[in-house]
């Protein structure tokens, strides 16, 4: 096929998205970037104030605290959730009786509405009578105040994030379908054990999918909102669970400072983008593509 | 002697396989309890009388089962509204969800194919841009998004909820692209040597191989459209056009208390269809029937 | 394309077309009604019984005349929608918002002043209890009308009272008497932890407004001031509860409270012997623990300051007409209907609230589902009744004060230091607000 034609065909296949991007996303993106240089109370037209919002961010203690909370959470939850989701997917990819049911059951936490989940977690992690501390107490382990001590609250959310990996798990499960059986057979002939097969066959073969999940996990962790919002309104205690997205939402809608919130959004964008580029750079040697 | 030892080896091997199988089953059952907790808790709460909900310490077995909570939740508000909200909202939700799923699977597979398997100038730039759009937090886009849909005259219609999904979404494009890139390039080349066009290669070779990934996209879009709350809240203006996720809001109130048992019963009614859809969808992940025969 | 795929696509197309027809026909049918009338769109934030209570008023209004039809849309979380729609030039004719949003909307020029319409309709300052009138007006203009209001008072669980405290008459009137009451009524269990606390200032309604009790405030003239000597006294008093029972013990005890909206509400489960709340709380009692034997008293006042008696925190749900509303005078017709004494009393009865009107019928007081409604009505008339301060950064103030008390109670920060920090931040916020929104 000549290149000219390939160019045309490529663009034609991508046309829905090119149109969708232009119609539905380009205007909101450009506009919100413009808002970040204005004072904009939502109800009144924006007013240009230059880089004032960005300069204010540099001095804003609450912004710093929410950023620190968010980065800590992301650094802990992304690796943990990744490992956990891969292990679950591999378990669900074995041949065992009733697998259809197990797969569905493992995915159920991702289907439960947030109000129900929030209330349930408050119950389980309750320092006083929660299921978790009851169990820990019985085996003689310490029973920390998961929900009320600022030193613990973030870790409570990290633990919960590990448990809610249903989407990543499903993606890995689909990815495992694409690993050719013949590769495992070849590895077995070479005398590889289960761990060796996982490390030398499975992981490299699903590495594009791992990369996808790590990047999406990172973006998701940076924008974490719903669960802390339900469990710890206002980021209490003492703003220890006040995440970036919560501060951004409050600023935009409660405080009606959309211009300042937009500046936060674009700083968030820059941080996430840098982290993603680092992840791509670090992974480029390890991600294995079959399809060029 | 030789014969003897070989049977010994076979038994030990069989024993190992057996131990493995038992370990796997044990892990599956143990984890299942863990993952079923929220559902069990929802079911238990939905069958309790109101004064036994939310007790501390938690009460797992109700004093008696109130099966009446389900019809009560189902018919909630229907006297005042003159219709059964669950039926009307359910119908609206199904409508939006089906259109979103169809539009999403078709558009995303086309676009991802272009990004993954056709070489064209500008591809990498556009793909980078696509990824970047996900990194801008949603709330800062709400004001211009609303202005845009108002300009189109779409406020008060279902269009803001499903039309955009028919043009692809960054998440799905990226996901599918990663999958399509794991399919060996030789398969496409062989098809093209046989004289197949790009379209025929896409339809006859790649799509069948990408079935698990397409199902994942369909499931995610289904879930997203089914559970979306912010979209319907912002863009729908008539109570008869509301969706199920909005219907659940009616069980929570400012100053008159929350009927937790009815809320959980209603939530169950809303998520059961999703669980069923997932149960059938996951069948494509069963080894052997999908793609492996063709590969390697 | 092979035939199997073609067949499937055809089936898909038929299903899709069917769906369109199905949902489309429904839309057309629902739009038939009331085509001759002026349609007033009304967005409200309630759900459950509160939504129904207003629905009854809307229905009776629509039935009472044939010129206007109010279309009522009510769902929690609607504030964001109202904000975006108003900003997008597409507001409802009538918006139900909280009292503290009046200021934000008015400062942005997003509300229509209602002075003229009100005076023509005979609704004036004397129609309302003064504290509510203050919340309805801002900078000399009338912007909002009440739908249902509240005031706070102290609920007491009689079963936990020793004989010397077991009626409203015998209950402490001053803070020093209240101190003694707390020591007497709070109980520890066998393992030394708290079993019952007589009172916790951070639970219940109005927990962010304690400076008012001591005569303090959140502003001083045109400036924000949250760290005056009186404010410090108030927050030290709040913090004293954590110190009294022990910081960790208080933390652990409060974490044992169940969901507010459940039988495990700390008052209903007997963990708190008294709690500040609004008239609506009797509905929680009815729903979750009807056997509770309770009475209500005004909160005790600081010793030697009888002029500070009658402390109560206001809550106000309001009706406003956003600027750009298409049917302003028709929307006002409905407001006027709601403000009629009979309708207002019906709404407040069904929502378990007290009335904002200065005139209150005996029938309302006698048939109200909250048996203590007279106490709330009396408190609502108190000159000490206060709601949010009328500044556009009230949300920031409440968040900052909550954080300051957290810092004292669990962060080990000195009250003075925590308040000074809050003051510094709020001063910045206020000067930004004045510069960017008020153009001062």
Tab-separated table of C-alpha atoms in Angstrom, chain C residues 160-311:
chain	number	residue	atom	x	y	z
C	160	UNK	CA	-30.660	9.542	81.339
C	161	UNK	CA	-31.523	12.413	83.694
C	162	UNK	CA	-31.172	12.181	87.472
C	163	UNK	CA	-34.306	13.554	89.237
C	164	UNK	CA	-32.827	17.028	89.728
C	165	UNK	CA	-32.615	17.559	85.940
C	166	UNK	CA	-35.558	15.611	84.581
C	167	UNK	CA	-37.757	18.467	83.331
C	168	UNK	CA	-37.368	21.650	81.329
C	169	UNK	CA	-38.018	23.724	84.469
C	170	UNK	CA	-35.294	22.004	86.469
C	171	UNK	CA	-32.714	21.940	83.661
C	172	UNK	CA	-29.602	24.204	84.063
C	173	UNK	CA	-30.071	27.773	82.899
C	174	UNK	CA	-26.449	28.950	83.049
C	175	UNK	CA	-23.173	27.493	81.813
C	176	UNK	CA	-21.774	26.958	85.339
C	177	UNK	CA	-24.855	24.935	86.268
C	178	UNK	CA	-24.429	23.114	82.971
C	179	UNK	CA	-20.810	22.302	83.935
C	180	UNK	CA	-22.039	20.573	87.093
C	181	UNK	CA	-24.672	18.793	85.060
C	182	UNK	CA	-21.997	17.447	82.685
C	183	UNK	CA	-19.888	16.019	85.518
C	184	UNK	CA	-22.941	14.467	87.080
C	185	UNK	CA	-24.482	12.883	83.976
C	186	UNK	CA	-21.409	11.716	82.023
C	187	UNK	CA	-20.630	8.089	82.790
C	188	UNK	CA	-17.659	5.806	82.341
C	189	UNK	CA	-17.936	2.086	81.705
C	190	UNK	CA	-16.049	-0.683	83.496
C	191	UNK	CA	-12.974	-0.461	81.288
C	192	UNK	CA	-12.650	3.262	81.982
C	193	UNK	CA	-13.962	4.458	78.609
C	194	UNK	CA	-16.860	6.842	78.173
C	195	UNK	CA	-20.274	5.244	78.148
C	196	UNK	CA	-22.484	8.314	78.111
C	197	UNK	CA	-21.408	11.905	77.581
C	198	UNK	CA	-23.760	14.579	78.869
C	199	UNK	CA	-22.975	16.793	75.887
C	200	UNK	CA	-20.568	17.199	72.955
C	201	UNK	CA	-20.506	20.621	71.315
C	202	UNK	CA	-19.242	19.240	67.995
C	203	UNK	CA	-22.252	16.998	67.379
C	204	UNK	CA	-25.699	18.063	66.288
C	205	UNK	CA	-26.864	21.117	64.373
C	206	UNK	CA	-25.023	24.460	64.506
C	207	UNK	CA	-21.736	23.042	65.768
C	208	UNK	CA	-19.782	25.734	63.941
C	209	UNK	CA	-21.574	28.719	65.469
C	210	UNK	CA	-20.515	28.613	69.141
C	211	UNK	CA	-18.934	32.109	69.166
C	212	UNK	CA	-22.501	33.482	69.043
C	213	UNK	CA	-23.198	31.871	72.426
C	214	UNK	CA	-20.574	34.047	74.101
C	215	UNK	CA	-21.446	37.181	72.149
C	216	UNK	CA	-18.658	36.616	69.632
C	217	UNK	CA	-18.896	36.817	65.867
C	218	UNK	CA	-17.111	35.985	62.628
C	219	UNK	CA	-16.855	39.547	61.436
C	220	UNK	CA	-16.118	42.950	62.834
C	221	UNK	CA	-17.676	45.710	60.783
C	222	UNK	CA	-16.568	45.084	57.237
C	223	UNK	CA	-13.679	42.811	58.203
C	224	UNK	CA	-13.494	39.110	58.941
C	225	UNK	CA	-12.558	38.440	62.550
C	226	UNK	CA	-12.557	34.918	63.942
C	227	UNK	CA	-9.885	35.270	66.660
C	228	UNK	CA	-11.209	37.972	69.000
C	229	UNK	CA	-10.913	37.397	72.757
C	230	UNK	CA	-14.569	36.295	72.837
C	231	UNK	CA	-14.087	33.918	69.898
C	232	UNK	CA	-11.081	32.406	71.647
C	233	UNK	CA	-13.165	31.922	74.793
C	234	UNK	CA	-15.861	30.158	72.761
C	235	UNK	CA	-13.521	27.766	70.962
C	236	UNK	CA	-11.575	27.053	74.156
C	237	UNK	CA	-14.909	26.063	75.673
C	238	UNK	CA	-15.547	23.722	72.697
C	239	UNK	CA	-12.047	22.289	72.994
C	240	UNK	CA	-12.476	21.827	76.783
C	241	UNK	CA	-14.755	18.850	76.082
C	242	UNK	CA	-11.959	16.961	74.341
C	243	UNK	CA	-9.620	17.772	77.233
C	244	UNK	CA	-12.150	16.907	79.900
C	245	UNK	CA	-12.671	13.325	78.742
C	246	UNK	CA	-9.177	12.919	77.294
C	247	UNK	CA	-8.254	13.589	73.654
C	248	UNK	CA	-7.908	9.954	72.600
C	249	UNK	CA	-10.885	8.822	74.648
C	250	UNK	CA	-13.093	11.531	73.114
C	251	UNK	CA	-11.874	10.571	69.662
C	252	UNK	CA	-12.597	6.928	70.230
C	253	UNK	CA	-15.970	7.660	71.838
C	254	UNK	CA	-17.130	9.917	69.013
C	255	UNK	CA	-15.957	7.421	66.424
C	256	UNK	CA	-18.405	4.959	67.995
C	257	UNK	CA	-21.350	7.157	66.990
C	258	UNK	CA	-23.495	5.657	64.288
C	259	UNK	CA	-24.788	7.395	61.205
C	260	UNK	CA	-26.612	10.607	62.121
C	261	UNK	CA	-29.596	9.567	60.034
C	262	UNK	CA	-30.121	6.212	61.713
C	263	UNK	CA	-31.181	4.601	64.990
C	264	UNK	CA	-27.504	4.791	65.928
C	265	UNK	CA	-27.578	8.558	66.034
C	266	UNK	CA	-25.663	9.228	69.292
C	267	UNK	CA	-28.649	10.885	70.951
C	268	UNK	CA	-31.084	8.149	69.956
C	269	UNK	CA	-28.720	5.380	71.045
C	270	UNK	CA	-28.164	6.993	74.468
C	271	UNK	CA	-24.486	7.858	73.945
C	272	UNK	CA	-25.253	11.555	74.246
C	273	UNK	CA	-27.665	12.629	76.960
C	274	UNK	CA	-28.299	15.982	75.258
C	275	UNK	CA	-27.787	17.291	71.731
C	276	UNK	CA	-28.367	20.566	69.872
C	277	UNK	CA	-30.712	20.157	66.921
C	278	UNK	CA	-33.556	21.702	64.948
C	279	UNK	CA	-37.310	21.053	65.133
C	280	UNK	CA	-36.974	18.413	62.378
C	281	UNK	CA	-35.129	16.134	64.786
C	282	UNK	CA	-38.417	14.984	66.311
C	283	UNK	CA	-39.014	13.282	62.953
C	284	UNK	CA	-35.787	11.290	63.440
C	285	UNK	CA	-37.011	10.285	66.876
C	286	UNK	CA	-40.356	9.214	65.411
C	287	UNK	CA	-38.618	7.231	62.647
C	288	UNK	CA	-35.737	5.595	64.447
C	289	UNK	CA	-36.486	5.389	68.154
C	290	UNK	CA	-40.060	6.460	68.963
C	291	UNK	CA	-39.788	5.184	72.537
C	292	UNK	CA	-37.340	7.969	73.438
C	293	UNK	CA	-38.681	10.174	76.240
C	294	UNK	CA	-37.425	13.657	75.489
C	295	UNK	CA	-37.888	17.356	76.116
C	296	UNK	CA	-36.356	20.505	74.688
C	297	UNK	CA	-34.778	23.523	76.384
C	298	UNK	CA	-32.983	26.657	75.178
C	299	UNK	CA	-29.216	26.318	75.533
C	300	UNK	CA	-27.818	27.690	78.865
C	301	UNK	CA	-26.214	31.154	78.757
C	302	UNK	CA	-22.838	32.338	80.094
C	303	UNK	CA	-22.946	33.268	83.798
C	304	UNK	CA	-23.529	36.916	84.562
C	305	UNK	CA	-24.765	37.613	81.028
C	306	UNK	CA	-28.538	37.156	81.045
C	307	UNK	CA	-28.607	39.383	77.950
C	308	UNK	CA	-26.947	36.486	76.079
C	309	UNK	CA	-29.798	34.070	76.859
C	310	UNK	CA	-31.848	32.809	73.917
C	311	UNK	CA	-28.898	31.568	71.844
